[in-house]
Short mmCIF file of N, CA and C in Angstrom, two decimals:
data_model
loop_
_atom_site.label_atom_id
_atom_site.label_comp_id
_atom_site.label_asym_id
_atom_site.label_seq_id
_atom_site.Cartn_x
_atom_site.Cartn_y
_atom_site.Cartn_z
N MET A 1 -16.38 -7.30 -15.99
CA MET A 1 -16.09 -6.94 -14.61
C MET A 1 -16.55 -5.51 -14.35
N PRO A 2 -17.24 -5.27 -13.24
CA PRO A 2 -17.72 -3.93 -12.96
C PRO A 2 -16.57 -2.95 -12.74
N GLU A 3 -16.84 -1.71 -13.08
CA GLU A 3 -15.84 -0.67 -12.92
C GLU A 3 -15.60 -0.37 -11.44
N LYS A 4 -14.35 -0.04 -11.12
CA LYS A 4 -14.04 0.35 -9.75
C LYS A 4 -14.44 1.80 -9.55
N LYS A 5 -14.82 2.11 -8.31
CA LYS A 5 -15.23 3.47 -7.97
C LYS A 5 -14.08 4.22 -7.34
N LYS A 6 -14.06 5.51 -7.56
CA LYS A 6 -13.11 6.39 -6.90
C LYS A 6 -13.87 7.07 -5.78
N SER A 7 -13.51 6.77 -4.54
CA SER A 7 -14.19 7.35 -3.38
C SER A 7 -13.15 7.88 -2.40
N ALA A 8 -13.62 8.72 -1.50
CA ALA A 8 -12.74 9.27 -0.47
C ALA A 8 -12.32 8.17 0.51
N SER A 9 -11.17 8.33 1.10
CA SER A 9 -10.64 7.33 2.03
C SER A 9 -11.57 7.12 3.22
N TRP A 10 -12.18 8.20 3.72
CA TRP A 10 -13.06 8.07 4.88
C TRP A 10 -14.27 7.20 4.54
N TYR A 11 -14.75 7.30 3.29
CA TYR A 11 -15.90 6.53 2.87
C TYR A 11 -15.55 5.04 2.75
N ILE A 12 -14.39 4.76 2.15
CA ILE A 12 -13.94 3.37 2.02
C ILE A 12 -13.69 2.78 3.40
N ALA A 13 -13.09 3.57 4.30
CA ALA A 13 -12.83 3.10 5.67
C ALA A 13 -14.14 2.83 6.41
N ALA A 14 -15.13 3.68 6.20
CA ALA A 14 -16.42 3.48 6.85
C ALA A 14 -17.09 2.21 6.32
N THR A 15 -17.00 1.98 5.02
CA THR A 15 -17.55 0.75 4.43
C THR A 15 -16.83 -0.47 5.00
N HIS A 16 -15.52 -0.38 5.10
CA HIS A 16 -14.72 -1.47 5.64
C HIS A 16 -15.09 -1.74 7.10
N TRP A 17 -15.19 -0.68 7.89
CA TRP A 17 -15.53 -0.84 9.31
C TRP A 17 -16.92 -1.43 9.50
N LEU A 18 -17.90 -0.90 8.76
CA LEU A 18 -19.27 -1.40 8.92
C LEU A 18 -19.38 -2.87 8.52
N THR A 19 -18.67 -3.25 7.47
CA THR A 19 -18.73 -4.64 7.02
C THR A 19 -17.97 -5.56 7.96
N SER A 20 -16.71 -5.24 8.21
CA SER A 20 -15.86 -6.17 8.96
C SER A 20 -15.94 -5.98 10.46
N GLY A 21 -16.35 -4.83 10.92
CA GLY A 21 -16.39 -4.58 12.36
C GLY A 21 -17.78 -4.60 12.95
N PHE A 22 -18.79 -4.72 12.10
CA PHE A 22 -20.16 -4.71 12.63
C PHE A 22 -21.00 -5.85 12.04
N VAL A 23 -21.15 -5.89 10.74
CA VAL A 23 -22.05 -6.85 10.11
C VAL A 23 -21.55 -8.29 10.27
N ILE A 24 -20.31 -8.55 9.88
CA ILE A 24 -19.78 -9.92 9.95
C ILE A 24 -19.72 -10.42 11.40
N PRO A 25 -19.19 -9.63 12.36
CA PRO A 25 -19.23 -10.12 13.75
C PRO A 25 -20.65 -10.37 14.26
N PHE A 26 -21.59 -9.53 13.86
CA PHE A 26 -22.99 -9.72 14.28
C PHE A 26 -23.54 -11.04 13.75
N ILE A 27 -23.34 -11.29 12.47
CA ILE A 27 -23.87 -12.52 11.86
C ILE A 27 -23.19 -13.76 12.46
N LEU A 28 -21.86 -13.74 12.56
CA LEU A 28 -21.15 -14.90 13.09
C LEU A 28 -21.47 -15.14 14.56
N THR A 29 -21.62 -14.08 15.33
CA THR A 29 -21.99 -14.22 16.73
C THR A 29 -23.38 -14.84 16.86
N PHE A 30 -24.30 -14.42 16.02
CA PHE A 30 -25.64 -14.98 16.03
C PHE A 30 -25.61 -16.48 15.72
N VAL A 31 -24.85 -16.86 14.69
CA VAL A 31 -24.76 -18.27 14.30
C VAL A 31 -24.12 -19.09 15.42
N ILE A 32 -23.03 -18.58 15.99
CA ILE A 32 -22.34 -19.32 17.06
C ILE A 32 -23.22 -19.41 18.30
N ALA A 33 -23.93 -18.33 18.64
CA ALA A 33 -24.83 -18.36 19.79
C ALA A 33 -25.95 -19.37 19.57
N LEU A 34 -26.42 -19.45 18.35
CA LEU A 34 -27.47 -20.42 18.03
C LEU A 34 -26.94 -21.85 18.21
N ILE A 35 -25.75 -22.11 17.73
CA ILE A 35 -25.14 -23.43 17.88
C ILE A 35 -24.92 -23.76 19.36
N LEU A 36 -24.37 -22.79 20.12
CA LEU A 36 -24.16 -23.03 21.55
C LEU A 36 -25.47 -23.22 22.29
N GLY A 37 -26.50 -22.52 21.86
CA GLY A 37 -27.82 -22.69 22.46
C GLY A 37 -28.36 -24.09 22.23
N LEU A 38 -28.08 -24.63 21.05
CA LEU A 38 -28.51 -25.99 20.76
C LEU A 38 -27.70 -27.01 21.57
N ILE A 39 -26.43 -26.72 21.78
CA ILE A 39 -25.57 -27.65 22.54
C ILE A 39 -25.91 -27.63 24.02
N PHE A 40 -25.98 -26.43 24.61
CA PHE A 40 -26.18 -26.32 26.05
C PHE A 40 -27.65 -26.27 26.44
N GLY A 41 -28.51 -26.02 25.49
CA GLY A 41 -29.95 -25.96 25.79
C GLY A 41 -30.30 -24.78 26.66
N ALA A 42 -31.29 -24.95 27.50
CA ALA A 42 -31.78 -23.86 28.35
C ALA A 42 -30.82 -23.59 29.51
N ASP A 43 -30.01 -24.56 29.88
CA ASP A 43 -29.08 -24.39 31.01
C ASP A 43 -27.77 -23.80 30.51
N VAL A 44 -27.77 -22.51 30.26
CA VAL A 44 -26.59 -21.84 29.72
C VAL A 44 -25.51 -21.67 30.79
N THR A 45 -25.86 -21.77 32.03
CA THR A 45 -24.89 -21.55 33.10
C THR A 45 -23.77 -22.58 33.10
N LYS A 46 -24.01 -23.76 32.53
CA LYS A 46 -22.95 -24.77 32.44
C LYS A 46 -21.77 -24.25 31.64
N GLY A 47 -22.05 -23.59 30.54
CA GLY A 47 -20.98 -23.13 29.66
C GLY A 47 -20.68 -21.66 29.77
N ALA A 48 -21.28 -20.96 30.73
CA ALA A 48 -21.12 -19.51 30.81
C ALA A 48 -19.67 -19.09 31.04
N SER A 49 -18.97 -19.74 31.94
CA SER A 49 -17.58 -19.35 32.21
C SER A 49 -16.69 -19.70 31.03
N LEU A 50 -16.96 -20.82 30.39
CA LEU A 50 -16.19 -21.20 29.20
C LEU A 50 -16.42 -20.20 28.08
N ILE A 51 -17.66 -19.80 27.90
CA ILE A 51 -17.99 -18.82 26.86
C ILE A 51 -17.33 -17.48 27.17
N ALA A 52 -17.38 -17.04 28.42
CA ALA A 52 -16.77 -15.76 28.80
C ALA A 52 -15.28 -15.78 28.55
N LEU A 53 -14.61 -16.84 28.91
CA LEU A 53 -13.17 -16.93 28.71
C LEU A 53 -12.82 -17.04 27.22
N SER A 54 -13.67 -17.69 26.45
CA SER A 54 -13.38 -17.86 25.03
C SER A 54 -13.50 -16.55 24.25
N LEU A 55 -14.12 -15.52 24.82
CA LEU A 55 -14.23 -14.22 24.14
C LEU A 55 -12.86 -13.63 23.84
N ILE A 56 -11.86 -13.98 24.64
CA ILE A 56 -10.51 -13.45 24.42
C ILE A 56 -9.95 -13.97 23.10
N VAL A 57 -10.30 -15.16 22.71
CA VAL A 57 -9.86 -15.73 21.44
C VAL A 57 -10.90 -15.47 20.35
N TYR A 58 -12.16 -15.60 20.71
CA TYR A 58 -13.26 -15.50 19.75
C TYR A 58 -13.34 -14.13 19.07
N MET A 59 -13.28 -13.07 19.84
CA MET A 59 -13.49 -11.74 19.26
C MET A 59 -12.41 -11.37 18.24
N PRO A 60 -11.10 -11.52 18.56
CA PRO A 60 -10.11 -11.20 17.53
C PRO A 60 -10.26 -12.06 16.27
N LEU A 61 -10.61 -13.32 16.45
CA LEU A 61 -10.78 -14.22 15.31
C LEU A 61 -11.95 -13.78 14.43
N ILE A 62 -13.06 -13.43 15.03
CA ILE A 62 -14.23 -12.99 14.28
C ILE A 62 -13.92 -11.70 13.50
N TYR A 63 -13.25 -10.76 14.14
CA TYR A 63 -12.91 -9.52 13.46
C TYR A 63 -11.90 -9.77 12.33
N TRP A 64 -10.96 -10.68 12.55
CA TRP A 64 -9.99 -11.03 11.51
C TRP A 64 -10.72 -11.60 10.29
N LEU A 65 -11.65 -12.51 10.51
CA LEU A 65 -12.42 -13.08 9.40
C LEU A 65 -13.26 -12.01 8.70
N GLY A 66 -13.81 -11.09 9.49
CA GLY A 66 -14.57 -9.98 8.90
C GLY A 66 -13.71 -9.10 8.02
N VAL A 67 -12.49 -8.84 8.45
CA VAL A 67 -11.57 -8.01 7.66
C VAL A 67 -11.21 -8.73 6.36
N MET A 68 -10.99 -10.03 6.43
CA MET A 68 -10.66 -10.78 5.20
C MET A 68 -11.80 -10.65 4.18
N TYR A 69 -13.03 -10.79 4.64
CA TYR A 69 -14.18 -10.67 3.74
C TYR A 69 -14.30 -9.25 3.20
N SER A 70 -14.25 -8.27 4.08
CA SER A 70 -14.42 -6.88 3.68
C SER A 70 -13.31 -6.41 2.74
N ALA A 71 -12.08 -6.80 3.03
CA ALA A 71 -10.95 -6.38 2.20
C ALA A 71 -11.09 -6.93 0.78
N ARG A 72 -11.55 -8.16 0.66
CA ARG A 72 -11.76 -8.73 -0.66
C ARG A 72 -12.80 -7.90 -1.42
N TYR A 73 -13.84 -7.48 -0.72
CA TYR A 73 -14.89 -6.68 -1.35
C TYR A 73 -14.37 -5.30 -1.77
N ILE A 74 -13.73 -4.57 -0.86
CA ILE A 74 -13.32 -3.20 -1.20
C ILE A 74 -12.15 -3.18 -2.18
N ASN A 75 -11.31 -4.20 -2.17
CA ASN A 75 -10.23 -4.25 -3.16
C ASN A 75 -10.79 -4.39 -4.57
N LYS A 76 -11.91 -5.08 -4.72
CA LYS A 76 -12.56 -5.23 -6.02
C LYS A 76 -13.38 -4.01 -6.41
N LYS A 77 -13.97 -3.36 -5.43
CA LYS A 77 -14.98 -2.32 -5.68
C LYS A 77 -14.39 -0.91 -5.81
N TYR A 78 -13.29 -0.61 -5.10
CA TYR A 78 -12.80 0.76 -5.02
C TYR A 78 -11.33 0.87 -5.44
N PHE A 79 -10.99 2.05 -5.99
CA PHE A 79 -9.59 2.39 -6.17
C PHE A 79 -9.05 2.80 -4.81
N ILE A 80 -7.99 2.19 -4.38
CA ILE A 80 -7.40 2.50 -3.08
C ILE A 80 -6.02 3.09 -3.31
N GLU A 81 -5.87 4.34 -2.90
CA GLU A 81 -4.60 5.03 -3.09
C GLU A 81 -3.68 4.88 -1.88
N ASN A 82 -4.27 4.83 -0.68
CA ASN A 82 -3.46 4.76 0.53
C ASN A 82 -4.09 3.77 1.51
N LYS A 83 -3.63 2.54 1.45
CA LYS A 83 -4.21 1.50 2.29
C LYS A 83 -3.97 1.76 3.78
N ASN A 84 -2.85 2.39 4.11
CA ASN A 84 -2.55 2.68 5.52
C ASN A 84 -3.56 3.66 6.12
N GLU A 85 -3.95 4.66 5.33
CA GLU A 85 -4.93 5.63 5.81
C GLU A 85 -6.29 4.96 6.04
N ILE A 86 -6.67 4.07 5.15
CA ILE A 86 -7.94 3.37 5.30
C ILE A 86 -7.91 2.47 6.52
N ALA A 87 -6.80 1.76 6.73
CA ALA A 87 -6.68 0.88 7.90
C ALA A 87 -6.74 1.70 9.19
N LYS A 88 -6.05 2.85 9.22
CA LYS A 88 -6.06 3.69 10.42
C LYS A 88 -7.45 4.27 10.70
N LEU A 89 -8.10 4.78 9.65
CA LEU A 89 -9.43 5.37 9.84
C LEU A 89 -10.46 4.32 10.28
N ALA A 90 -10.44 3.16 9.64
CA ALA A 90 -11.40 2.11 10.01
C ALA A 90 -11.17 1.65 11.44
N THR A 91 -9.91 1.52 11.84
CA THR A 91 -9.59 1.13 13.21
C THR A 91 -10.02 2.22 14.19
N LEU A 92 -9.86 3.46 13.80
CA LEU A 92 -10.30 4.57 14.64
C LEU A 92 -11.82 4.54 14.82
N TYR A 93 -12.56 4.29 13.74
CA TYR A 93 -14.01 4.18 13.84
C TYR A 93 -14.40 3.06 14.80
N LEU A 94 -13.74 1.91 14.66
CA LEU A 94 -14.02 0.77 15.53
C LEU A 94 -13.71 1.10 16.98
N ALA A 95 -12.57 1.74 17.22
CA ALA A 95 -12.17 2.05 18.59
C ALA A 95 -13.10 3.08 19.22
N ILE A 96 -13.51 4.08 18.45
CA ILE A 96 -14.37 5.12 19.02
C ILE A 96 -15.78 4.59 19.30
N VAL A 97 -16.37 3.92 18.32
CA VAL A 97 -17.74 3.46 18.51
C VAL A 97 -17.79 2.27 19.47
N GLY A 98 -17.06 1.22 19.16
CA GLY A 98 -17.07 0.04 20.01
C GLY A 98 -16.41 0.26 21.36
N GLY A 99 -15.30 0.98 21.34
CA GLY A 99 -14.60 1.28 22.60
C GLY A 99 -15.39 2.23 23.48
N GLY A 100 -16.05 3.20 22.87
CA GLY A 100 -16.87 4.13 23.65
C GLY A 100 -18.01 3.41 24.34
N PHE A 101 -18.62 2.48 23.63
CA PHE A 101 -19.70 1.68 24.22
C PHE A 101 -19.17 0.88 25.42
N ARG A 102 -18.00 0.31 25.28
CA ARG A 102 -17.44 -0.50 26.37
C ARG A 102 -16.97 0.36 27.54
N VAL A 103 -16.49 1.55 27.27
CA VAL A 103 -16.11 2.47 28.35
C VAL A 103 -17.36 2.84 29.16
N LEU A 104 -18.47 3.09 28.46
CA LEU A 104 -19.73 3.38 29.16
C LEU A 104 -20.17 2.20 30.02
N GLN A 105 -19.99 0.98 29.53
CA GLN A 105 -20.32 -0.20 30.33
C GLN A 105 -19.47 -0.25 31.60
N ILE A 106 -18.19 0.01 31.48
CA ILE A 106 -17.29 -0.04 32.64
C ILE A 106 -17.67 1.06 33.63
N LEU A 107 -17.96 2.27 33.13
CA LEU A 107 -18.33 3.38 34.00
C LEU A 107 -19.67 3.15 34.69
N ASN A 108 -20.55 2.37 34.07
CA ASN A 108 -21.84 2.07 34.68
C ASN A 108 -21.77 0.92 35.67
N GLY A 109 -20.58 0.43 35.94
CA GLY A 109 -20.41 -0.53 37.00
C GLY A 109 -20.21 -1.98 36.62
N SER A 110 -20.09 -2.28 35.33
CA SER A 110 -19.91 -3.69 34.97
C SER A 110 -18.48 -4.16 35.23
N GLY A 111 -17.56 -3.24 35.36
CA GLY A 111 -16.17 -3.62 35.58
C GLY A 111 -15.53 -4.14 34.31
N LEU A 112 -14.27 -4.47 34.40
CA LEU A 112 -13.53 -4.99 33.27
C LEU A 112 -13.84 -6.48 33.13
N THR A 113 -14.32 -6.88 31.97
CA THR A 113 -14.71 -8.28 31.75
C THR A 113 -13.86 -8.88 30.64
N PHE A 114 -14.03 -10.19 30.44
CA PHE A 114 -13.32 -10.87 29.35
C PHE A 114 -13.74 -10.30 28.00
N GLU A 115 -14.98 -9.85 27.91
CA GLU A 115 -15.46 -9.25 26.66
C GLU A 115 -14.70 -7.97 26.34
N HIS A 116 -14.40 -7.17 27.34
CA HIS A 116 -13.63 -5.94 27.13
C HIS A 116 -12.20 -6.25 26.69
N ILE A 117 -11.59 -7.23 27.32
CA ILE A 117 -10.24 -7.63 26.94
C ILE A 117 -10.25 -8.19 25.51
N GLY A 118 -11.24 -9.02 25.20
CA GLY A 118 -11.37 -9.57 23.86
C GLY A 118 -11.56 -8.48 22.81
N PHE A 119 -12.32 -7.45 23.15
CA PHE A 119 -12.52 -6.36 22.19
C PHE A 119 -11.24 -5.58 21.98
N PHE A 120 -10.48 -5.34 23.04
CA PHE A 120 -9.20 -4.66 22.89
C PHE A 120 -8.27 -5.45 21.97
N LEU A 121 -8.21 -6.76 22.15
CA LEU A 121 -7.41 -7.61 21.28
C LEU A 121 -7.97 -7.63 19.86
N ALA A 122 -9.29 -7.52 19.74
CA ALA A 122 -9.93 -7.48 18.42
C ALA A 122 -9.55 -6.21 17.66
N ILE A 123 -9.41 -5.09 18.36
CA ILE A 123 -8.98 -3.85 17.71
C ILE A 123 -7.59 -4.03 17.11
N ILE A 124 -6.70 -4.66 17.86
CA ILE A 124 -5.35 -4.91 17.37
C ILE A 124 -5.39 -5.85 16.16
N ALA A 125 -6.16 -6.92 16.27
CA ALA A 125 -6.28 -7.87 15.15
C ALA A 125 -6.90 -7.19 13.93
N PHE A 126 -7.88 -6.33 14.15
CA PHE A 126 -8.54 -5.60 13.07
C PHE A 126 -7.53 -4.74 12.31
N TYR A 127 -6.69 -4.03 13.03
CA TYR A 127 -5.70 -3.15 12.39
C TYR A 127 -4.66 -3.96 11.62
N ILE A 128 -4.13 -5.00 12.25
CA ILE A 128 -3.10 -5.82 11.58
C ILE A 128 -3.67 -6.48 10.34
N ALA A 129 -4.87 -7.05 10.45
CA ALA A 129 -5.48 -7.71 9.29
C ALA A 129 -5.83 -6.70 8.20
N SER A 130 -6.27 -5.50 8.57
CA SER A 130 -6.58 -4.48 7.58
C SER A 130 -5.33 -4.10 6.79
N LYS A 131 -4.22 -3.92 7.48
CA LYS A 131 -2.98 -3.58 6.79
C LYS A 131 -2.50 -4.73 5.91
N LYS A 132 -2.81 -5.95 6.31
CA LYS A 132 -2.36 -7.12 5.55
C LYS A 132 -3.21 -7.36 4.30
N TYR A 133 -4.52 -7.25 4.42
CA TYR A 133 -5.41 -7.68 3.34
C TYR A 133 -5.89 -6.56 2.41
N ILE A 134 -5.84 -5.32 2.85
CA ILE A 134 -6.19 -4.21 1.96
C ILE A 134 -4.92 -3.81 1.23
N TYR A 135 -5.03 -3.62 -0.06
CA TYR A 135 -3.85 -3.20 -0.81
C TYR A 135 -4.20 -2.05 -1.75
N ASN A 136 -3.16 -1.30 -2.10
CA ASN A 136 -3.35 -0.16 -3.00
C ASN A 136 -3.71 -0.68 -4.38
N THR A 137 -4.78 -0.14 -4.94
CA THR A 137 -5.23 -0.56 -6.27
C THR A 137 -5.27 0.61 -7.23
N ALA A 138 -4.66 1.71 -6.88
CA ALA A 138 -4.74 2.90 -7.71
C ALA A 138 -3.81 2.82 -8.92
N THR A 139 -2.84 1.92 -8.91
CA THR A 139 -1.94 1.82 -10.05
C THR A 139 -2.64 1.07 -11.18
N ILE A 140 -2.31 1.45 -12.38
CA ILE A 140 -2.93 0.84 -13.56
C ILE A 140 -2.03 -0.30 -14.03
N ASP A 141 -2.63 -1.45 -14.26
CA ASP A 141 -1.89 -2.61 -14.74
C ASP A 141 -1.60 -2.41 -16.22
N THR A 142 -0.31 -2.44 -16.60
CA THR A 142 0.08 -2.19 -17.99
C THR A 142 0.41 -3.46 -18.73
N THR A 143 0.26 -4.61 -18.13
CA THR A 143 0.55 -5.86 -18.84
C THR A 143 -0.57 -6.17 -19.81
N PRO A 144 -0.22 -6.63 -21.01
CA PRO A 144 -1.26 -6.96 -21.99
C PRO A 144 -2.12 -8.12 -21.49
N GLN A 145 -3.41 -8.03 -21.71
CA GLN A 145 -4.34 -9.04 -21.21
C GLN A 145 -4.44 -10.24 -22.15
N ASN A 146 -4.36 -10.04 -23.45
CA ASN A 146 -4.57 -11.13 -24.41
C ASN A 146 -3.28 -11.49 -25.15
N SER A 147 -2.21 -11.64 -24.44
CA SER A 147 -0.97 -11.97 -25.11
C SER A 147 -0.60 -13.40 -24.84
N VAL A 148 0.03 -14.00 -25.83
CA VAL A 148 0.54 -15.36 -25.69
C VAL A 148 1.93 -15.24 -25.10
N ALA A 149 2.37 -16.22 -24.34
CA ALA A 149 3.68 -16.16 -23.68
C ALA A 149 4.76 -15.78 -24.66
N GLY A 150 5.40 -14.66 -24.41
CA GLY A 150 6.52 -14.19 -25.23
C GLY A 150 6.11 -13.40 -26.46
N VAL A 151 4.84 -13.36 -26.82
CA VAL A 151 4.38 -12.64 -28.00
C VAL A 151 3.40 -11.57 -27.55
N ASN A 152 3.63 -10.33 -27.97
CA ASN A 152 2.72 -9.24 -27.60
C ASN A 152 1.76 -8.95 -28.69
#
């Protein structure tokens, strides 16, 4: 098994955010858009309102799945001393970058859309899932690895 790395919390949080808040949602959105494109074909207007409304459920779910994947990766790869700090920092990165982009959209006249509401709910889901799936790994396991039940 590869050795775990000791890294700063901001670095682990940035890795977590980029994986679960950017890469996984991008890939899953692409796959789902491809499937919907095959279903609805060139006439996307048939499903446009359904797709817009589904963003309220879709976005938090996609981010939750991204956090599950990312947490599994960083729990194996890094020593984590304070999971709460990593969850807060990663959520802050997501809120500043993604939220800033959406604030600019609203200020440029797009108004509040289902996508904005879905993203706000996704931030909440991201934080809750991060606190749930990331765990402190800085403690050293002292149980013997090659012991038979009851014999050390």
